[in-house]
Short mmCIF file of C-alpha atoms in Angstrom, two decimals:
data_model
loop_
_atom_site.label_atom_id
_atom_site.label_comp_id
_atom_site.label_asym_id
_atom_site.label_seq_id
_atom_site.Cartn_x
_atom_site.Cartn_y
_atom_site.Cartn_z
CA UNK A 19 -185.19 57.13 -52.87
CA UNK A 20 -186.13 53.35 -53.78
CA UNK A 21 -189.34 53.09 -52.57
CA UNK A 22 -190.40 56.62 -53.94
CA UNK A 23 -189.31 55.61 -57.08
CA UNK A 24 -190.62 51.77 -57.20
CA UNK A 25 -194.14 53.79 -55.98
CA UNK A 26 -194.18 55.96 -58.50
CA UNK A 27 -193.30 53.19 -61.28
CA UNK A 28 -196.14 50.96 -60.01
CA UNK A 29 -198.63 53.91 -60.96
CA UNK A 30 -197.28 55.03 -64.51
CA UNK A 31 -200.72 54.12 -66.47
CA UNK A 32 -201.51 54.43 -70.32
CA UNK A 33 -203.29 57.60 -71.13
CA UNK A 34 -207.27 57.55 -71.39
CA UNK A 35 -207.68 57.08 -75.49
CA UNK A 36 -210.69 59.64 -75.19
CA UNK A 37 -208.91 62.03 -73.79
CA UNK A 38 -205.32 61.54 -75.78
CA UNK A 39 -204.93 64.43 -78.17
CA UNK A 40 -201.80 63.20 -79.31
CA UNK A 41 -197.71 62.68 -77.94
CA UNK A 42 -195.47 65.74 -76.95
CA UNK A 43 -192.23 64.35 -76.64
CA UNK A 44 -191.05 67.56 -74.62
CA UNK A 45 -194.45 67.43 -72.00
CA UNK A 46 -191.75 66.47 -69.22
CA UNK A 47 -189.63 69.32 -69.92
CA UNK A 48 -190.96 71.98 -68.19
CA UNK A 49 -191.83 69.86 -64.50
CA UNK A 50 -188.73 68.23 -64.75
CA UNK A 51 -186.28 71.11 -65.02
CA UNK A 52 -187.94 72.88 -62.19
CA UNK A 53 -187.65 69.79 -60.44
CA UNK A 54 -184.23 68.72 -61.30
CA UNK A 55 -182.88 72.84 -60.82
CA UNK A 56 -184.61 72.96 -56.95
CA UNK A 57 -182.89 69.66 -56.18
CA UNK A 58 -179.80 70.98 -57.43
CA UNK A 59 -179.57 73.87 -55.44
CA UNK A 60 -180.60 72.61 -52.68
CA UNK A 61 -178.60 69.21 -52.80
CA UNK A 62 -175.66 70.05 -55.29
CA UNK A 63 -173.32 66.84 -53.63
CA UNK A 64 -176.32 64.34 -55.44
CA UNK A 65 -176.38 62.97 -59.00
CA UNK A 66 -179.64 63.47 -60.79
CA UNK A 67 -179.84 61.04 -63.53
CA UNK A 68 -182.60 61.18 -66.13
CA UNK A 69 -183.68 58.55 -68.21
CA UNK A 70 -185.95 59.09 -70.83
CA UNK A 71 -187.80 56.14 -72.62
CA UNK A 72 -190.35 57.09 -75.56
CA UNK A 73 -190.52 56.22 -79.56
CA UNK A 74 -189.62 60.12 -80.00
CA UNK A 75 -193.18 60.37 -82.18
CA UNK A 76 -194.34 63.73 -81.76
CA UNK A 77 -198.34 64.08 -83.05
CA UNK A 78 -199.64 66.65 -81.24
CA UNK A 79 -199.78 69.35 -84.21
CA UNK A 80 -196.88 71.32 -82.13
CA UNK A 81 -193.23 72.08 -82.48
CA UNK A 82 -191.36 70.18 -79.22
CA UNK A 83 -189.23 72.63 -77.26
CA UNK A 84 -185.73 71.92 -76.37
CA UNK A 85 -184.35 69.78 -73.79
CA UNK A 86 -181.33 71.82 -73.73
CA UNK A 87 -181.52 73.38 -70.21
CA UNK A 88 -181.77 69.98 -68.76
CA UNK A 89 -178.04 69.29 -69.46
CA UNK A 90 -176.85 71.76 -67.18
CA UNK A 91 -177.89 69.57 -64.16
CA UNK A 92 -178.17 66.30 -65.82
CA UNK A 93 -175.38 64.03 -64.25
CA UNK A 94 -176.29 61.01 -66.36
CA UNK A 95 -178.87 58.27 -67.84
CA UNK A 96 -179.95 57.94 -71.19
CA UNK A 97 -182.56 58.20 -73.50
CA UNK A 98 -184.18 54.95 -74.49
CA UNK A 99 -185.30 54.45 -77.46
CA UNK A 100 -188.22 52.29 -78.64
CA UNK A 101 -190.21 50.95 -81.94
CA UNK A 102 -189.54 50.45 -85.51
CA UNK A 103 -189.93 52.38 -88.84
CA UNK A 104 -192.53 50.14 -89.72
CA UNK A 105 -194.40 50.97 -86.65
CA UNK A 106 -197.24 49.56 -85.26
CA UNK A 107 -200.40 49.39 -83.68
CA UNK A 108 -201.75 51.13 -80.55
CA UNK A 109 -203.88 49.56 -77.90
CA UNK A 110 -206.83 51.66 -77.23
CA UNK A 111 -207.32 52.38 -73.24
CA UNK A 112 -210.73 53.15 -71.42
CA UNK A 113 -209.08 53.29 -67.93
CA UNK A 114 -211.01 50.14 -66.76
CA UNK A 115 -208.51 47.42 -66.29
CA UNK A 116 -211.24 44.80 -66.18
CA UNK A 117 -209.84 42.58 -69.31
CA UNK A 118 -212.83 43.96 -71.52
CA UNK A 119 -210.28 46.42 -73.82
CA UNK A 120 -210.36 45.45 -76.89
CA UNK A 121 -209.13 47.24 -80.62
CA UNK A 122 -206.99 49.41 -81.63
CA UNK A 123 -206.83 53.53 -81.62
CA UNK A 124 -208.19 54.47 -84.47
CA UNK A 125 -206.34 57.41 -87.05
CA UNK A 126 -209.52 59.57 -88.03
CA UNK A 127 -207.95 61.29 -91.21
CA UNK A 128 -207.24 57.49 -92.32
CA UNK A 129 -210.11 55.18 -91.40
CA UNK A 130 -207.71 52.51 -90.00
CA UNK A 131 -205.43 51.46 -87.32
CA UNK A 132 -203.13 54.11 -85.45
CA UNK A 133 -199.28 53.77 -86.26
CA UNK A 134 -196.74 54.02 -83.82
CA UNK A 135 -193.23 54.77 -85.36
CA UNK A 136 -189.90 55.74 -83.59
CA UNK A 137 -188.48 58.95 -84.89
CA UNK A 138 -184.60 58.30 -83.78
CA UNK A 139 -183.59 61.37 -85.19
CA UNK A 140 -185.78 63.57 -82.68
CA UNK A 141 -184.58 60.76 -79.86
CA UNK A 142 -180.77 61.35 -80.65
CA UNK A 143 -181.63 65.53 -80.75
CA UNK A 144 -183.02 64.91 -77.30
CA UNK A 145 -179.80 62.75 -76.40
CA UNK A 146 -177.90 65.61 -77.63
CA UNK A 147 -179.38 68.52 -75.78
CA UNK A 148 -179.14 66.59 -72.66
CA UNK A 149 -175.87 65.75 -73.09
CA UNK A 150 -176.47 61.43 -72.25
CA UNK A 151 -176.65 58.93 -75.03
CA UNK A 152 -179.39 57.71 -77.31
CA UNK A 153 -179.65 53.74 -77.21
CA UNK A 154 -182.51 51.90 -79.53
CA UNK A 155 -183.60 49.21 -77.67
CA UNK A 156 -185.29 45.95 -78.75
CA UNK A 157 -185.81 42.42 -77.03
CA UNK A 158 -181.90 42.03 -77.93
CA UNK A 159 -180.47 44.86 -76.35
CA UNK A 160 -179.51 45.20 -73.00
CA UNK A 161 -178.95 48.92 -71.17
CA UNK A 162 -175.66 48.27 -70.33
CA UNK A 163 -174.58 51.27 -71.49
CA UNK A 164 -176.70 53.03 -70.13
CA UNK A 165 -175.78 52.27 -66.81
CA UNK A 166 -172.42 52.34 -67.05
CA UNK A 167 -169.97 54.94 -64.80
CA UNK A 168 -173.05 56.01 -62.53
CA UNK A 169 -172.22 55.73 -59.18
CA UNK A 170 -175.59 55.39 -57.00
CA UNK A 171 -173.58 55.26 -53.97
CA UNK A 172 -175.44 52.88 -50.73
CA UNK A 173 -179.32 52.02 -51.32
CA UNK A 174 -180.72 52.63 -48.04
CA UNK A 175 -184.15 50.66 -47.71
CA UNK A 176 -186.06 50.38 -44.24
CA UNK A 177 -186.18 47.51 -42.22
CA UNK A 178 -189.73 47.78 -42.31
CA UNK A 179 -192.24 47.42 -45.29
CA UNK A 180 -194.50 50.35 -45.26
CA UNK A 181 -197.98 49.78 -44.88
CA UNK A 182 -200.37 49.31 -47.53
CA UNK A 183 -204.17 51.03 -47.41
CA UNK A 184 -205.66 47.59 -47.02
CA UNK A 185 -204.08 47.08 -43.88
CA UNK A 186 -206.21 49.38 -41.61
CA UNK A 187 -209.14 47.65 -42.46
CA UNK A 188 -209.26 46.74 -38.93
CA UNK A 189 -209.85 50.50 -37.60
CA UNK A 190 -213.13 50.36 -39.61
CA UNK A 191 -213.53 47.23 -38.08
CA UNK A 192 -213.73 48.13 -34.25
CA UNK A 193 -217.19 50.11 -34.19
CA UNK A 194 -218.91 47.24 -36.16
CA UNK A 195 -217.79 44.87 -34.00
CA UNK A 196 -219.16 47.19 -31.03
CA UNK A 197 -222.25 47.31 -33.07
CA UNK A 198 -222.42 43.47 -33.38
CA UNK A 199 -221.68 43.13 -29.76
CA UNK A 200 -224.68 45.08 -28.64
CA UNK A 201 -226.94 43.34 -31.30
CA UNK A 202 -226.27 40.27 -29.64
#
Protein backbone atom coordinates (compact mmCIF):
# COMPACT_ATOMS: atom_id res chain seq x y z
CA UNK A 1 0.00 0.00 0.00
CA UNK A 2 1.74 3.34 -1.33
CA UNK A 3 -0.05 5.79 0.32
CA UNK A 4 -0.04 3.84 3.72
CA UNK A 5 3.42 3.63 3.48
CA UNK A 6 4.35 7.33 2.08
CA UNK A 7 1.83 8.31 5.34
CA UNK A 8 3.52 6.59 7.62
CA UNK A 9 7.12 7.85 6.31
CA UNK A 10 5.94 11.48 6.47
CA UNK A 11 5.39 10.95 10.37
CA UNK A 12 8.68 8.99 11.41
CA UNK A 13 9.97 11.86 13.97
CA UNK A 14 13.28 11.92 16.12
CA UNK A 15 12.70 10.75 19.60
CA UNK A 16 12.05 13.47 22.45
CA UNK A 17 15.90 13.84 23.95
CA UNK A 18 14.18 14.02 27.51
CA UNK A 19 12.59 11.15 27.23
CA UNK A 20 15.40 8.96 25.14
CA UNK A 21 16.87 6.42 27.52
CA UNK A 22 19.01 5.13 24.99
CA UNK A 23 18.82 2.82 21.31
CA UNK A 24 17.51 -0.88 21.27
CA UNK A 25 18.37 -2.04 18.04
CA UNK A 26 15.83 -5.06 18.45
CA UNK A 27 12.66 -2.49 19.78
CA UNK A 28 10.97 -3.44 16.30
CA UNK A 29 11.28 -7.01 16.82
CA UNK A 30 8.59 -7.95 18.76
CA UNK A 31 5.58 -5.57 16.71
CA UNK A 32 6.99 -6.49 13.64
CA UNK A 33 6.96 -10.28 13.80
CA UNK A 34 3.44 -10.27 15.02
CA UNK A 35 2.78 -8.09 12.27
CA UNK A 36 4.67 -9.68 9.53
CA UNK A 37 3.33 -13.58 10.95
CA UNK A 38 -0.69 -12.25 10.83
CA UNK A 39 -0.06 -10.96 7.31
CA UNK A 40 1.43 -14.10 6.41
CA UNK A 41 -1.21 -16.24 7.31
CA UNK A 42 -3.64 -14.45 6.25
CA UNK A 43 -2.09 -13.31 2.80
CA UNK A 44 0.66 -16.08 2.17
CA UNK A 45 0.58 -15.22 -2.04
CA UNK A 46 2.31 -11.46 -0.82
CA UNK A 47 6.00 -10.65 -0.33
CA UNK A 48 6.77 -8.91 2.91
CA UNK A 49 9.99 -7.17 2.56
CA UNK A 50 11.73 -5.57 5.52
CA UNK A 51 14.18 -3.05 5.42
CA UNK A 52 15.94 -2.07 8.29
CA UNK A 53 18.04 1.23 8.43
CA UNK A 54 19.91 2.08 11.86
CA UNK A 55 23.84 2.58 12.90
CA UNK A 56 23.32 -0.91 14.83
CA UNK A 57 24.46 1.17 18.27
CA UNK A 58 22.82 -0.48 21.00
CA UNK A 59 23.01 1.90 24.48
CA UNK A 60 20.28 1.01 26.31
CA UNK A 61 22.23 -1.06 29.15
CA UNK A 62 20.38 -4.34 27.57
CA UNK A 63 21.32 -7.39 25.61
CA UNK A 64 19.27 -7.06 21.95
CA UNK A 65 17.21 -10.18 21.25
CA UNK A 66 17.40 -11.97 18.05
CA UNK A 67 15.94 -11.17 14.83
CA UNK A 68 15.98 -14.71 13.94
CA UNK A 69 12.20 -15.50 13.76
CA UNK A 70 11.80 -12.75 11.32
CA UNK A 71 13.50 -14.82 8.53
CA UNK A 72 10.93 -17.28 8.39
CA UNK A 73 8.52 -14.78 6.67
CA UNK A 74 10.96 -12.30 5.46
CA UNK A 75 10.80 -12.43 1.54
CA UNK A 76 13.43 -9.74 1.09
CA UNK A 77 15.02 -6.07 1.74
CA UNK A 78 17.98 -5.31 3.52
CA UNK A 79 19.45 -3.89 6.35
CA UNK A 80 20.95 -0.47 5.84
CA UNK A 81 23.60 0.47 7.40
CA UNK A 82 24.67 3.96 8.55
CA UNK A 83 27.66 6.08 10.31
CA UNK A 84 31.28 5.77 10.84
CA UNK A 85 33.72 4.40 13.51
CA UNK A 86 34.60 7.74 14.27
CA UNK A 87 31.08 8.60 14.98
CA UNK A 88 29.55 11.65 15.59
CA UNK A 89 27.41 14.01 17.11
CA UNK A 90 23.68 13.85 17.99
CA UNK A 91 21.20 16.61 17.54
CA UNK A 92 19.29 17.12 20.65
CA UNK A 93 15.27 17.18 19.98
CA UNK A 94 12.57 19.04 22.18
CA UNK A 95 9.66 18.04 19.84
CA UNK A 96 9.05 21.73 18.82
CA UNK A 97 9.98 22.06 15.23
CA UNK A 98 10.02 25.83 15.48
CA UNK A 99 13.90 26.32 14.28
CA UNK A 100 14.86 27.19 18.02
CA UNK A 101 16.86 23.51 18.59
CA UNK A 102 19.99 24.09 19.18
CA UNK A 103 23.21 21.70 20.78
CA UNK A 104 24.00 18.60 20.99
CA UNK A 105 22.82 15.48 23.40
CA UNK A 106 24.89 15.52 25.97
CA UNK A 107 26.85 11.95 27.43
CA UNK A 108 26.40 12.46 31.33
CA UNK A 109 29.21 9.93 32.46
CA UNK A 110 31.51 12.16 30.02
CA UNK A 111 30.68 15.86 30.27
CA UNK A 112 30.71 16.28 26.44
CA UNK A 113 29.04 15.68 23.22
CA UNK A 114 27.06 12.29 22.56
CA UNK A 115 28.79 9.89 19.97
CA UNK A 116 27.02 8.14 17.46
CA UNK A 117 29.04 5.11 16.02
CA UNK A 118 27.88 2.26 13.64
CA UNK A 119 28.47 -1.15 15.10
CA UNK A 120 28.51 -3.22 11.59
CA UNK A 121 29.16 -6.25 13.28
CA UNK A 122 25.69 -6.21 15.25
CA UNK A 123 24.16 -4.79 11.65
CA UNK A 124 25.59 -7.86 9.64
CA UNK A 125 24.26 -10.34 12.85
CA UNK A 126 20.93 -8.73 12.19
CA UNK A 127 21.45 -9.27 8.27
CA UNK A 128 22.19 -12.74 9.16
CA UNK A 129 19.29 -13.74 11.30
CA UNK A 130 17.01 -12.30 8.81
CA UNK A 131 18.40 -13.92 6.16
CA UNK A 132 18.74 -10.30 3.62
CA UNK A 133 22.01 -8.53 3.22
CA UNK A 134 23.86 -5.91 5.21
CA UNK A 135 24.87 -2.82 2.92
CA UNK A 136 26.90 0.31 4.64
CA UNK A 137 25.71 3.14 3.07
CA UNK A 138 27.28 6.61 2.63
CA UNK A 139 26.60 9.65 0.20
CA UNK A 140 28.44 7.23 -2.44
CA UNK A 141 26.47 4.29 -2.28
CA UNK A 142 23.47 3.60 -3.97
CA UNK A 143 20.81 0.62 -2.73
CA UNK A 144 20.98 -1.08 -5.74
CA UNK A 145 21.43 -4.09 -4.22
CA UNK A 146 19.17 -3.86 -2.16
CA UNK A 147 16.51 -3.71 -4.48
CA UNK A 148 17.49 -6.05 -6.70
CA UNK A 149 15.19 -9.47 -7.63
CA UNK A 150 12.07 -8.03 -5.65
CA UNK A 151 9.23 -8.17 -7.63
CA UNK A 152 6.54 -5.50 -6.27
CA UNK A 153 4.22 -6.58 -8.86
CA UNK A 154 1.48 -3.36 -10.21
CA UNK A 155 1.39 -0.14 -7.81
CA UNK A 156 -2.15 0.57 -7.65
CA UNK A 157 -2.67 4.36 -6.58
CA UNK A 158 -6.25 6.08 -6.69
CA UNK A 159 -7.31 8.40 -9.11
CA UNK A 160 -8.12 10.59 -6.42
CA UNK A 161 -5.81 12.37 -3.81
CA UNK A 162 -7.22 11.76 -0.43
CA UNK A 163 -8.19 14.56 1.51
CA UNK A 164 -6.14 16.35 3.86
CA UNK A 165 -7.61 17.67 7.53
CA UNK A 166 -7.32 21.23 6.31
CA UNK A 167 -9.72 20.73 3.74
CA UNK A 168 -12.99 20.64 5.82
CA UNK A 169 -12.37 23.83 7.12
CA UNK A 170 -15.41 24.81 5.36
CA UNK A 171 -17.87 22.54 7.60
CA UNK A 172 -16.71 24.73 10.53
CA UNK A 173 -17.31 27.39 8.33
CA UNK A 174 -21.18 27.11 7.62
CA UNK A 175 -22.60 28.01 11.24
CA UNK A 176 -20.33 31.15 11.40
CA UNK A 177 -21.39 32.27 8.37
CA UNK A 178 -25.14 31.69 9.67
CA UNK A 179 -23.98 33.56 12.65
CA UNK A 180 -22.61 36.47 10.52
CA UNK A 181 -25.71 36.46 8.47
CA UNK A 182 -28.00 37.13 11.36
CA UNK A 183 -25.53 39.76 12.84
CA UNK A 184 -26.03 41.67 9.88
Amino acid sequence: DVSALAQATRALEQEITTYSAGSSIDEPVEDLTALLLDDASENPERSRIVYYLGDGEQTSGTEPGSFAELATVVDGGAVLGYGTEGGGPMKQYTGYDDGTEQGYIQDYSTGSDAISRIDERALGTIAEEMGVPYIHRDAESTVAEATSGIRVGGIETPDEVPATPGEFYWVAAIPLAALALLEL
